[in-house]
XYZ file of C-alpha atoms in Angstrom:
688
model
C 33.783 -18.175 179.006
C 35.492 -16.806 182.085
C 36.689 -18.311 185.318
C 33.750 -18.711 187.747
C 36.093 -18.054 190.648
C 36.814 -14.631 189.171
C 33.069 -14.010 189.053
C 32.665 -14.947 192.690
C 35.303 -12.505 193.840
C 33.173 -9.660 192.537
C 30.007 -11.013 194.136
C 28.613 -9.601 197.316
C 25.296 -9.965 198.982
C 24.836 -6.585 200.537
C 26.449 -3.181 200.176
C 26.063 -0.790 203.122
C 24.976 2.768 202.507
C 28.059 4.906 201.909
C 28.488 8.619 201.343
C 31.043 8.867 198.539
C 32.186 12.379 199.386
C 33.373 11.273 202.842
C 35.619 8.487 201.575
C 39.284 8.617 200.616
C 41.602 5.977 199.220
C 45.160 5.914 197.963
C 45.180 2.583 196.152
C 42.824 0.152 194.441
C 41.707 -2.372 197.027
C 41.364 -6.082 196.642
C 38.080 -7.525 197.857
C 39.779 -8.933 200.919
C 40.988 -5.449 201.935
C 37.646 -3.659 201.722
C 36.366 -2.212 205.037
C 33.456 -0.038 206.034
C 34.296 3.556 206.829
C 33.393 4.732 210.317
C 32.280 1.496 211.954
C 33.401 -2.072 212.354
C 30.497 -4.480 211.980
C 30.203 -7.105 214.692
C 29.542 -10.663 213.576
C 26.073 -11.718 214.603
C 25.708 -14.174 217.461
C 24.069 -17.482 216.621
C 20.845 -18.607 218.291
C 20.886 -22.253 219.364
C 18.159 -24.721 218.326
C 15.215 -24.476 220.705
C 15.696 -20.758 221.366
C 12.432 -18.782 221.365
C 12.743 -15.554 219.387
C 10.402 -12.633 219.988
C 8.090 -14.940 222.009
C 6.733 -16.676 218.874
C 9.478 -18.340 216.824
C 11.353 -21.468 217.908
C 14.725 -22.016 216.235
C 14.930 -25.403 214.511
C 18.306 -25.047 212.824
C 20.779 -22.581 211.373
C 20.578 -22.415 207.597
C 23.518 -20.078 207.091
C 25.244 -17.021 208.469
C 27.574 -14.222 207.514
C 28.894 -10.986 208.890
C 25.600 -9.153 208.427
C 23.425 -11.742 210.130
C 22.025 -15.237 209.875
C 19.147 -17.231 208.422
C 17.316 -19.798 210.559
C 14.722 -22.433 209.984
C 12.092 -21.686 212.626
C 8.653 -22.807 213.729
C 5.902 -20.329 214.490
C 4.885 -21.851 217.804
C 1.239 -20.749 217.620
C 0.624 -21.700 213.982
C 2.841 -24.819 214.063
C 4.227 -23.765 210.691
C 7.831 -23.530 209.544
C 9.411 -20.375 208.134
C 12.808 -18.898 207.398
C 13.842 -16.098 209.764
C 16.630 -13.711 208.803
C 18.394 -11.639 211.465
C 20.657 -8.650 210.996
C 23.678 -8.217 213.258
C 26.219 -5.461 213.659
C 25.900 -1.833 214.641
C 22.931 -0.414 212.756
C 23.196 3.284 212.091
C 20.169 5.517 211.702
C 20.066 5.216 207.914
C 20.205 1.424 208.059
C 17.516 1.267 210.737
C 15.234 3.505 208.698
C 15.872 1.447 205.603
C 15.070 -1.802 207.418
C 11.722 -0.503 208.681
C 10.820 0.836 205.252
C 11.845 -2.318 203.399
C 10.103 -4.648 205.822
C 6.808 -2.770 205.565
C 7.076 -2.504 201.793
C 8.054 -6.090 201.050
C 5.434 -7.521 203.397
C 2.835 -6.177 200.949
C 4.173 -8.302 198.099
C 2.179 -11.424 197.303
C 3.260 -13.044 194.053
C 4.056 -16.701 193.285
C 7.498 -15.727 192.004
C 8.501 -13.657 195.026
C 9.427 -15.179 198.367
C 6.807 -13.817 200.734
C 7.730 -11.821 203.829
C 5.160 -12.543 206.530
C 6.498 -10.797 209.629
C 9.240 -8.531 210.926
C 10.371 -7.106 214.232
C 13.256 -6.627 216.651
C 14.634 -9.270 219.029
C 15.621 -7.982 222.487
C 15.500 -4.375 221.236
C 18.735 -4.915 219.293
C 18.452 -7.481 216.507
C 16.122 -6.699 213.590
C 14.620 -9.658 211.751
C 12.093 -10.545 209.128
C 10.309 -13.822 208.473
C 9.950 -15.415 205.042
C 8.196 -18.436 203.649
C 10.467 -21.451 203.739
C 11.674 -22.394 200.267
C 13.517 -25.585 199.505
C 15.380 -25.565 196.238
C 18.618 -24.457 194.649
C 19.737 -20.949 193.774
C 20.282 -20.081 190.134
C 23.891 -19.333 191.063
C 24.448 -22.849 192.407
C 22.653 -24.432 189.461
C 24.844 -22.587 186.960
C 27.970 -23.647 188.841
C 26.955 -27.302 188.853
C 25.288 -27.623 185.467
C 26.456 -24.753 183.290
C 24.199 -22.445 181.260
C 20.455 -22.953 181.024
C 18.999 -24.581 177.945
C 17.082 -22.443 175.472
C 13.718 -23.640 176.845
C 14.826 -23.128 180.445
C 15.514 -19.453 179.744
C 11.792 -18.919 179.228
C 10.801 -21.153 182.151
C 12.924 -19.097 184.540
C 12.852 -15.529 183.273
C 9.250 -15.004 182.139
C 7.868 -15.667 185.652
C 10.702 -13.651 187.230
C 9.763 -10.684 185.072
C 6.171 -10.942 186.253
C 7.317 -11.089 189.865
C 9.476 -8.003 189.389
C 6.610 -6.240 187.650
C 4.380 -6.898 190.642
C 6.993 -5.426 192.995
C 7.537 -2.408 190.753
C 3.820 -1.681 190.678
C 3.909 -1.603 194.478
C 6.649 1.018 194.230
C 9.468 -1.346 195.219
C 12.807 -1.682 193.438
C 14.779 -4.789 194.377
C 18.223 -3.227 193.710
C 20.117 -6.518 194.012
C 18.799 -8.880 191.344
C 21.417 -11.582 190.771
C 21.644 -15.391 190.434
C 22.155 -15.985 194.156
C 18.889 -14.139 194.881
C 16.860 -16.388 192.583
C 15.636 -19.733 193.895
C 14.661 -22.557 191.553
C 11.940 -24.591 193.234
C 10.938 -27.940 191.835
C 12.123 -30.329 189.175
C 14.883 -29.189 186.755
C 13.369 -27.745 183.629
C 10.013 -27.197 185.327
C 11.089 -24.827 188.033
C 9.048 -22.260 189.809
C 11.581 -19.424 190.091
C 11.342 -17.195 193.144
C 13.024 -13.869 193.722
C 14.231 -13.432 197.270
C 16.107 -11.101 199.573
C 14.617 -7.686 199.120
C 17.040 -6.874 201.953
C 18.382 -3.817 200.179
C 15.187 -2.978 198.340
C 14.088 0.619 198.138
C 10.591 1.978 198.403
C 10.234 4.495 195.606
C 9.036 7.696 197.194
C 10.033 11.089 195.863
C 9.199 12.696 199.200
C 11.193 10.467 201.539
C 13.992 9.577 199.112
C 15.652 7.172 201.539
C 18.289 6.243 198.996
C 19.739 9.512 197.836
C 22.370 10.275 195.238
C 25.720 9.369 196.748
C 24.504 6.165 198.364
C 25.512 2.932 196.643
C 23.607 -0.317 197.013
C 24.065 -3.469 194.924
C 26.471 -6.206 193.814
C 29.240 -5.210 191.352
C 28.727 -7.936 188.763
C 25.048 -7.039 188.355
C 24.875 -3.319 189.214
C 23.421 -0.910 186.686
C 25.536 2.047 185.522
C 23.377 4.413 187.574
C 23.972 2.297 190.677
C 27.698 2.259 189.947
C 27.776 6.048 189.767
C 25.510 6.525 192.807
C 22.862 8.038 190.556
C 19.081 7.848 190.589
C 17.827 4.265 190.687
C 14.416 3.068 189.509
C 12.785 -0.074 188.129
C 14.916 0.107 184.988
C 17.935 -0.625 187.180
C 16.342 -3.957 188.062
C 15.830 -4.632 184.353
C 19.556 -4.047 183.789
C 20.489 -6.369 186.667
C 18.075 -8.988 185.373
C 19.720 -8.584 181.970
C 23.126 -9.283 183.534
C 21.644 -12.346 185.217
C 20.053 -13.561 181.993
C 23.321 -13.017 180.129
C 25.085 -15.231 182.679
C 22.344 -17.867 182.566
C 22.689 -18.067 178.774
C 26.464 -17.835 178.370
C 27.794 -19.143 181.682
C 29.413 -15.865 182.718
C 28.354 -12.282 183.544
C 28.694 -9.598 180.873
C 31.406 -7.683 182.746
C 33.760 -10.031 184.652
C 36.362 -7.565 185.903
C 39.276 -8.716 188.043
C 38.174 -6.388 190.855
C 35.056 -4.549 191.924
C 36.372 -1.229 190.617
C 37.318 -2.716 187.254
C 33.900 -4.343 186.975
C 32.146 -1.060 187.748
C 34.268 0.684 185.146
C 33.124 -1.851 182.586
C 29.459 -1.282 183.509
C 29.981 2.437 182.993
C 32.078 2.458 179.839
C 32.137 -0.858 178.005
C 29.486 -2.377 175.768
C 28.701 -6.036 176.500
C 29.662 -8.774 174.109
C 26.937 -10.384 172.070
C 25.771 -13.768 173.288
C 27.558 -15.289 170.303
C 30.828 -13.551 171.173
C 30.575 -14.546 174.837
C 30.098 -18.217 173.928
C 32.879 -18.369 171.336
C 30.609 -18.575 168.316
C 27.452 -20.299 169.528
C 24.439 -19.157 167.516
C 21.423 -17.539 169.184
C 18.211 -16.108 167.717
C 18.702 -12.494 166.704
C 15.652 -11.506 168.751
C 17.146 -13.021 171.912
C 20.301 -10.979 171.285
C 18.150 -7.859 170.934
C 16.192 -8.527 174.117
C 19.309 -9.016 176.240
C 21.135 -6.086 174.681
C 18.161 -3.774 175.215
C 18.065 -4.784 178.885
C 21.791 -3.933 179.156
C 21.612 -0.470 177.598
C 23.804 2.043 179.462
C 21.131 4.726 179.267
C 18.020 3.743 181.285
C 15.853 5.487 178.676
C 17.055 3.000 176.071
C 16.070 -0.080 178.095
C 12.671 -1.697 178.243
C 10.394 0.505 180.292
C 8.975 -2.318 182.397
C 9.610 -5.917 183.396
C 6.232 -6.692 181.840
C 7.606 -5.562 178.489
C 10.562 -7.924 178.880
C 8.211 -10.815 179.699
C 6.003 -10.004 176.731
C 8.925 -10.078 174.332
C 10.241 -13.333 175.783
C 6.806 -14.911 175.332
C 6.669 -13.677 171.757
C 10.159 -15.012 171.072
C 9.223 -18.407 172.502
C 6.093 -18.587 170.387
C 7.743 -17.306 167.215
C 5.870 -14.003 167.142
C 7.324 -10.604 166.279
C 8.885 -8.677 169.163
C 7.245 -5.573 170.590
C 10.299 -3.402 169.902
C 9.791 -0.213 167.947
C 11.824 0.971 164.973
C 13.345 3.542 167.314
C 14.469 0.736 169.621
C 15.984 -1.126 166.679
C 17.956 1.974 165.714
C 19.210 2.343 169.277
C 20.263 -1.309 169.244
C 22.410 -0.738 166.183
C 23.836 2.479 167.638
C 24.705 0.777 170.906
C 26.555 -1.992 169.095
C 28.901 0.628 167.629
C 30.200 1.402 171.117
C 29.951 4.279 173.600
C 30.782 7.840 172.702
C 33.688 9.887 174.040
C 31.245 11.677 176.325
C 30.261 8.329 177.811
C 33.881 7.601 178.606
C 34.496 10.992 180.223
C 31.357 10.909 182.373
C 31.917 7.283 183.236
C 35.492 7.889 184.306
C 34.452 10.729 186.620
C 31.774 8.556 188.194
C 34.183 5.650 188.481
C 36.682 7.711 190.468
C 34.016 8.785 192.960
C 32.631 5.282 193.186
C 36.083 3.791 193.653
C 36.552 5.783 196.835
C 33.309 4.383 198.234
C 34.105 0.829 197.222
C 37.443 0.974 199.026
C 35.689 1.117 202.379
C 33.149 -1.550 201.695
C 33.095 -4.507 204.144
C 31.245 -7.713 204.838
C 30.093 -8.306 201.318
C 32.473 -11.188 201.232
C 31.269 -12.416 204.618
C 27.709 -12.554 203.366
C 28.754 -14.332 200.181
C 30.474 -16.975 202.307
C 27.223 -17.955 204.039
C 27.436 -21.500 205.326
C 25.873 -23.965 202.909
C 23.693 -26.742 204.274
C 22.298 -29.753 202.441
C 18.705 -28.591 202.939
C 18.861 -25.231 201.218
C 15.961 -23.189 202.543
C 16.952 -19.563 202.764
C 13.616 -19.131 202.029
C 9.106 -21.981 200.689
C 6.754 -24.715 200.252
C 6.393 -26.655 197.063
C 9.814 -28.208 196.574
C 9.683 -30.900 193.961
C 12.843 -32.934 194.344
C 13.988 -35.817 192.156
C 12.185 -39.132 192.527
C 13.889 -41.821 194.516
C 15.609 -44.434 192.390
C 13.852 -47.133 194.405
C 10.614 -46.358 192.575
C 12.195 -47.090 189.222
C 13.806 -50.267 190.565
C 10.833 -51.832 192.349
C 7.856 -50.180 190.685
C 5.120 -48.301 192.449
C 3.320 -51.380 193.697
C 6.461 -53.298 194.674
C 7.841 -50.671 197.024
C 8.269 -51.304 200.699
C 6.142 -48.664 202.348
C 7.860 -46.425 204.878
C 6.617 -47.172 208.405
C 5.525 -43.550 208.802
C 2.771 -43.959 206.210
C 1.369 -47.362 207.214
C -1.073 -47.724 204.326
C -3.423 -50.687 204.671
C -5.062 -51.079 201.289
C -7.671 -53.491 202.658
C -9.473 -50.850 204.726
C -11.061 -47.572 203.596
C -10.064 -44.313 205.252
C -13.651 -43.750 206.410
C -14.274 -46.323 209.130
C -17.687 -45.209 210.395
C -20.527 -42.706 210.080
C -22.414 -41.268 213.043
C -25.082 -38.698 213.832
C -24.475 -35.893 216.330
C -27.008 -33.127 217.004
C -28.684 -33.683 213.679
C -25.418 -33.640 211.740
C -23.774 -36.491 209.873
C -20.159 -37.092 210.906
C -17.774 -39.223 208.877
C -14.926 -40.723 210.898
C -11.625 -41.156 209.068
C -8.475 -42.947 210.158
C -5.606 -41.747 208.001
C -1.930 -42.759 208.263
C 0.184 -41.223 211.015
C 2.039 -39.271 208.351
C -0.100 -36.668 206.593
C -1.209 -37.506 203.071
C -2.636 -34.050 202.370
C -5.565 -31.758 203.093
C -9.311 -32.158 202.709
C -11.416 -29.052 202.198
C -15.145 -28.410 202.022
C -16.141 -27.169 198.593
C -18.445 -24.487 199.972
C -16.086 -23.069 202.617
C -12.437 -22.523 203.509
C -12.626 -25.114 206.288
C -9.820 -27.667 205.889
C -8.826 -30.895 207.626
C -5.390 -32.478 207.605
C -5.561 -36.080 206.387
C -3.522 -37.407 209.272
C -4.510 -39.793 212.054
C -8.046 -39.791 213.478
C -10.254 -37.111 211.885
C -13.998 -36.497 212.279
C -15.564 -34.393 209.535
C -19.105 -32.928 209.600
C -20.254 -34.143 206.218
C -21.424 -31.617 203.649
C -20.768 -33.721 200.579
C -17.783 -34.631 198.376
C -14.607 -32.707 199.234
C -11.498 -31.197 197.665
C -8.376 -33.313 198.186
C -4.919 -31.735 198.043
C -2.385 -34.583 198.253
C 0.922 -34.048 200.019
C 3.854 -33.571 197.680
C 4.748 -36.778 195.831
C 2.550 -39.044 197.978
C 0.396 -39.979 194.985
C 3.286 -40.833 192.690
C 4.645 -43.094 195.427
C 1.282 -44.688 196.346
C -1.129 -44.536 193.377
C -3.416 -47.036 195.134
C -4.083 -44.369 197.733
C -7.287 -43.377 195.924
C -8.826 -46.808 196.409
C -9.074 -46.045 200.122
C -11.513 -43.178 199.578
C -15.148 -44.107 199.005
C -16.623 -43.307 195.621
C -18.741 -40.407 196.955
C -16.086 -38.610 199.029
C -13.965 -36.704 196.488
C -15.136 -34.053 194.015
C -11.840 -32.320 193.281
C -8.164 -33.350 193.329
C -5.369 -30.800 193.092
C -2.164 -32.559 192.029
C -0.280 -29.268 192.176
C 3.513 -29.365 192.411
C 3.649 -33.134 191.996
C 7.149 -34.079 190.862
C 6.149 -36.990 188.671
C 2.534 -37.533 187.750
C 2.135 -41.303 187.816
C -0.659 -41.906 185.365
C -1.480 -45.245 187.007
C -2.956 -43.212 189.859
C -5.572 -41.759 187.512
C -6.823 -45.255 186.750
C -7.943 -45.527 190.376
C -10.370 -42.619 189.938
C -12.792 -44.171 187.464
C -15.287 -45.212 190.125
C -15.534 -41.754 191.709
C -19.140 -40.650 191.239
C -18.646 -36.945 191.851
C -15.113 -36.226 190.615
C -15.541 -33.024 188.624
C -12.192 -31.239 188.907
C -8.515 -32.112 188.373
C -5.628 -29.663 188.591
C -2.103 -30.575 187.522
C -0.790 -27.036 187.917
C 2.981 -26.752 188.305
C 3.589 -30.458 187.688
C 5.211 -32.494 184.924
C 1.875 -33.709 183.552
C 2.217 -33.948 179.779
C 0.500 -35.092 176.596
C 1.080 -38.748 177.499
C -1.305 -38.361 180.429
C -4.231 -36.969 178.439
C -5.563 -40.413 177.495
C -5.860 -41.303 181.189
C -8.474 -38.569 181.563
C -10.768 -40.138 178.968
C -12.344 -42.710 181.369
C -13.379 -40.008 183.863
C -16.987 -39.340 182.824
C -17.827 -36.528 185.231
C -14.739 -34.316 184.749
C -15.835 -30.731 184.143
C -12.851 -28.631 185.293
C -9.219 -29.107 184.234
C -6.066 -27.058 184.895
C -2.830 -27.739 183.022
C -1.159 -24.386 183.717
C 2.633 -24.673 184.024
C 2.747 -28.240 182.757
C 4.185 -29.898 179.655
C 0.790 -30.299 178.010
C 0.679 -28.811 174.508
C -2.307 -27.341 172.710
C -2.257 -30.159 170.153
C -2.038 -32.779 172.902
C -4.947 -31.301 174.843
C -7.015 -31.126 171.654
C -7.027 -34.948 171.621
C -8.789 -35.214 174.996
C -12.109 -36.952 174.336
C -13.904 -35.129 177.118
C -12.843 -31.664 175.971
C -16.302 -30.565 174.845
C -17.774 -31.515 178.245
C -15.414 -29.245 180.178
C -16.994 -26.159 181.696
C -13.772 -24.716 183.094
C -10.275 -24.883 181.579
C -6.944 -23.330 182.601
C -3.990 -23.354 180.194
C -0.628 -21.627 179.881
C 2.298 -21.025 177.527
C 0.668 -22.715 174.564
C 1.682 -21.508 171.114
C -0.200 -22.558 167.983
C -3.619 -22.992 169.564
C -5.645 -23.429 166.372
C -6.301 -27.170 166.804
C -7.307 -26.748 170.449
C -9.691 -23.899 169.671
C -11.240 -25.929 166.859
C -11.691 -28.903 169.200
C -13.467 -26.695 171.762
C -16.059 -25.460 169.258
C -19.597 -26.499 170.104
C -18.633 -27.497 173.635
C -19.835 -26.521 177.090
C -16.850 -24.352 178.107
C -18.029 -21.301 180.038
C -14.832 -20.297 181.900
C -11.304 -20.080 180.504
C -8.044 -19.033 182.149
C -5.110 -18.222 179.862
C -1.610 -17.612 181.237
C 1.362 -16.383 179.205
C -0.088 -17.107 175.761
C 0.356 -14.859 172.737
C -2.662 -15.206 170.473
C -3.571 -13.743 167.108
C -6.770 -11.889 166.269
C -8.005 -14.968 164.393
C -7.461 -17.127 167.467
C -9.386 -14.658 169.614
C -12.161 -14.744 167.008
C -12.312 -18.531 167.437
C -12.601 -18.021 171.181
C -15.469 -15.641 170.550
C -17.296 -18.386 168.649
C -17.470 -20.661 171.697
C -21.223 -20.559 172.345
C -21.172 -20.711 176.155
C -17.909 -18.932 177.001
C -18.983 -16.301 179.536
C -15.811 -15.723 181.569
C -12.160 -15.263 180.583
C -9.194 -14.620 182.862
C -5.996 -13.618 181.071
C -2.626 -13.342 182.804
C -0.204 -11.938 180.259
C 2.194 -8.992 180.088
C 0.276 -7.131 177.392
C -2.899 -7.237 175.339
C -3.194 -5.325 172.110
C -6.147 -4.313 169.924
C -6.129 -7.745 168.230
C -7.483 -9.402 171.367
C -10.548 -7.197 171.707
C -11.124 -6.932 167.963
C -11.502 -10.704 168.064
C -13.379 -11.084 171.343
C -15.921 -8.372 170.579
C -17.748 -10.819 168.286
C -18.728 -13.005 171.257
C -22.399 -13.028 172.182
C -21.856 -14.959 175.413
C -18.808 -13.265 176.952
C -19.824 -11.206 179.993
C -16.830 -11.211 182.343
C -13.123 -10.528 181.663
C -10.375 -10.428 184.289
C -7.053 -9.093 183.001
C -4.222 -9.996 185.385
C -1.089 -7.843 185.027
C -2.014 -6.980 181.436
C -0.644 -3.704 180.156
C -3.071 -1.914 177.863
C -1.695 0.682 175.478
C -3.813 3.712 174.641
C -4.339 2.424 171.087
C -6.053 -0.625 172.608
C -8.853 1.394 174.228
C -10.995 1.853 171.074
C -10.949 -1.919 170.520
C -11.850 -2.473 174.182
C -14.781 -0.105 173.724
C -16.287 -2.600 171.257
C -16.948 -5.041 174.136
C -20.479 -3.754 174.686
C -21.816 -7.115 175.910
C -19.454 -7.104 178.881
C -21.008 -6.890 182.318
C -17.768 -7.029 184.366
C -14.216 -5.975 183.496
C -11.497 -6.406 186.130
C -8.114 -4.773 185.534
C -5.506 -5.997 188.017
C -1.855 -5.136 188.532
C -1.564 -2.079 186.291
C -1.894 1.523 187.368
C -4.107 3.549 185.057
C -4.181 7.319 185.022
C -7.365 9.111 186.008
C -7.954 10.034 182.365
C -7.489 6.434 181.210
C -9.856 5.160 183.889
C -12.506 7.646 182.852
C -12.131 6.742 179.176
C -12.485 3.021 179.873
C -15.480 3.476 182.185
C -17.223 5.875 179.792
C -16.581 3.530 176.848
C -18.360 0.654 178.594
C -21.487 2.247 180.109
C -23.212 -1.078 180.809
C -20.152 -2.708 182.345
C -18.910 -2.778 185.942
C -15.213 -1.831 185.688
C -12.974 -2.723 188.636
C -9.420 -1.406 188.955
C -7.231 -3.335 191.402
C-alpha cells in the first residue's frame, strides 16, 4: 500500500498538446513548478446563477471549476430539463480548437448506459467552448476508494464489466478515451449495485488515419494511468485505454496504482521500464485468483500487442472468471504472461530511457493539471445523470413505511383515488387525475410514446391500461401508493433504479386486473422478493436484469411457466432455471452478461415456444449455436455487442430455421458479412 497523497500528486485531469522537440528543461520539475510552454492559461470566469448561456441554458449552480474551465448545473430552458454544462477557459490554440470540435462531434454519437451522454456543444459569446452532458449524481471511483478502500471481489465485476462494454462501444465508434482513470468513472446508485459511467471524453481522440489529429510527439493523459505509448508520445489506440483501465482496476483491487512514482517523470519511467507488482505483492500477501492476476497483468503489458485486443475481450474474461469458467486466453498469451513476469529486457530499458528523456522535457512545461484536479467539491456531486440511488433515510427504518410522516410536497390522501372523474369529449373518453403536487412518476400509453407526468391535475385520453414509471424511491417510501390507482389503470410497472424494493408494495398489486409486466432492472430486488410475485395472476413479462436475483431463486417463482417474456443477467449455473422453464409459455428471452455451456443452450432450444432471443454478451462461441440449432421454434436472434470469431460461423450456419438475425455493435468485414448472409439464405441478416 502506498500513500494516497503521493498518488494524488501525480494525478491530473487534462494534459495540453505539447510538441516534445520544442521543449527544454534543465532540472526535474515538481508538479507545482510545471508550466505550459508558449502560453499562460487564463482562469475561466464563473457564470452566476441565473445567467443564460448560448440563449438556451440557465445556470442553476456551479458544480466545480479549475484552471481549464468549469462545470455547471444548468436547465435547458425550452425542455425544462437539467444537465451538466462544461466550459473551457484559457487561450485555445488552433490544435486545441480543432480537437474540441472533433471530440464534441465524436462523443455526441455515443449512446451507451455506461457512458455519460453528451447531448450538445457550442461556443458562448464566440470565445468559450462548451459541451452539455447528462446530469449524473453519484460518487467518483476515486472518491469511493479514498473513503472506503479497495473494492470487494464482487464489486470488481459490478464496476468493470459494464465499463468494458462502454469502452467497447466507444472504440467501435472510432473513439479512444485516452484518460481512463478513477476520477473519470462515476458510480451511480447504491454501493455494491452501482451503474458505473465513464465520463469526460474531454481529451478523447477520434481515430482517423487521414486526419491524425493526435500525432506522434503530442502527449495526452494522466501520469498514473498513462500507457507506455502515451508516455513516449507514440501511437495511441484502443489498447491504450485497456492499459489505463488495467491501472484503474489494479488500484480498485489493491488500493493503489501500479506505478506510484514520487513525481510525474518518475511515474512515466516506471510505466516504460518497470513491470507491475502482482496483486498479491501489492497487498502484502493477500491471495487473489490466479486468473484475476492474469487478466490484470495482460491489461498492463508494456507491448500493446501483448494486451487484450479489445475491451470486449476483457469483459468476457471477467464474466468467465466470475462464473468459474475457463478464461479465453490462448496458450501464446499464457507464455507471454510468464515471460513478462521475468521482467523487461535490456532493449526495453534502453528504448524506455530514450523516450523518458524526451517525455521529461514535455512534462516540465505542463500546467493546469493540478488546477483541474483541485476542482471545487460540492455536496451534490453531479459533474455529470439521472438514476441516482442514494441510501435510504434512517427515518424509514425507525418509523416503518406506514408510520412515516409524509412530506408536505407529496400530500398523499389514501382515501381518494387518483382518478377523480371520467368525461366524454368529441367521442373520446377522458380520465381526469389529481396527483400530488410533487411528481410520483410518468404514465405512458402502451401503444405509443406519449407520456404524462403524474403531477397535479392531468387529463388523459383513455386508450386502456398504462405503463407506470415511478419516481425514484417513491414506492419504497409510500407502498400504499398503488391503492390509489384503479384496478384497470395499470398494465406495466417499471421499478427501475429503485434503491430499496419494498416488497410490501407488491402486495398492493393483487387486485390489478391487467398488470402484465414488472421490471426491477437496476434495483436491489433479490430472491427474497420472488414469493411476492406469486399472487400476481396476470404477470407475463418480468425483468430482473442487474438485480440480486439468482437463477436458483428465480426458478422457485410459481408463475415462471406462464411468463411470455423474461430478461435476466449475470446468472451463473442456470441449470435449475432452465429446467423450471421447460414446458412453459416463454417466447422471448433477453440474456445479459451470462456465460452458458452448450448443454445449457440445448436446454434453451427445448423450450417449445421460444421464438426470440436477445443476447448482450462480449462473445459467443460455437457452443451457443451448436446448442440453439436444435430449436424448432427459434426464429429471431439479436446479438448485442457479441464478438463472433471466424470458427463460430459454421455453427451459426446451422441455424436454418432463423428468419431474422441482428448483429449489433461489432464491425464485420465484407467477406464475413457475405459468408454469414450466404450461410443463412432464408434469414434476414441485419448489421448495425
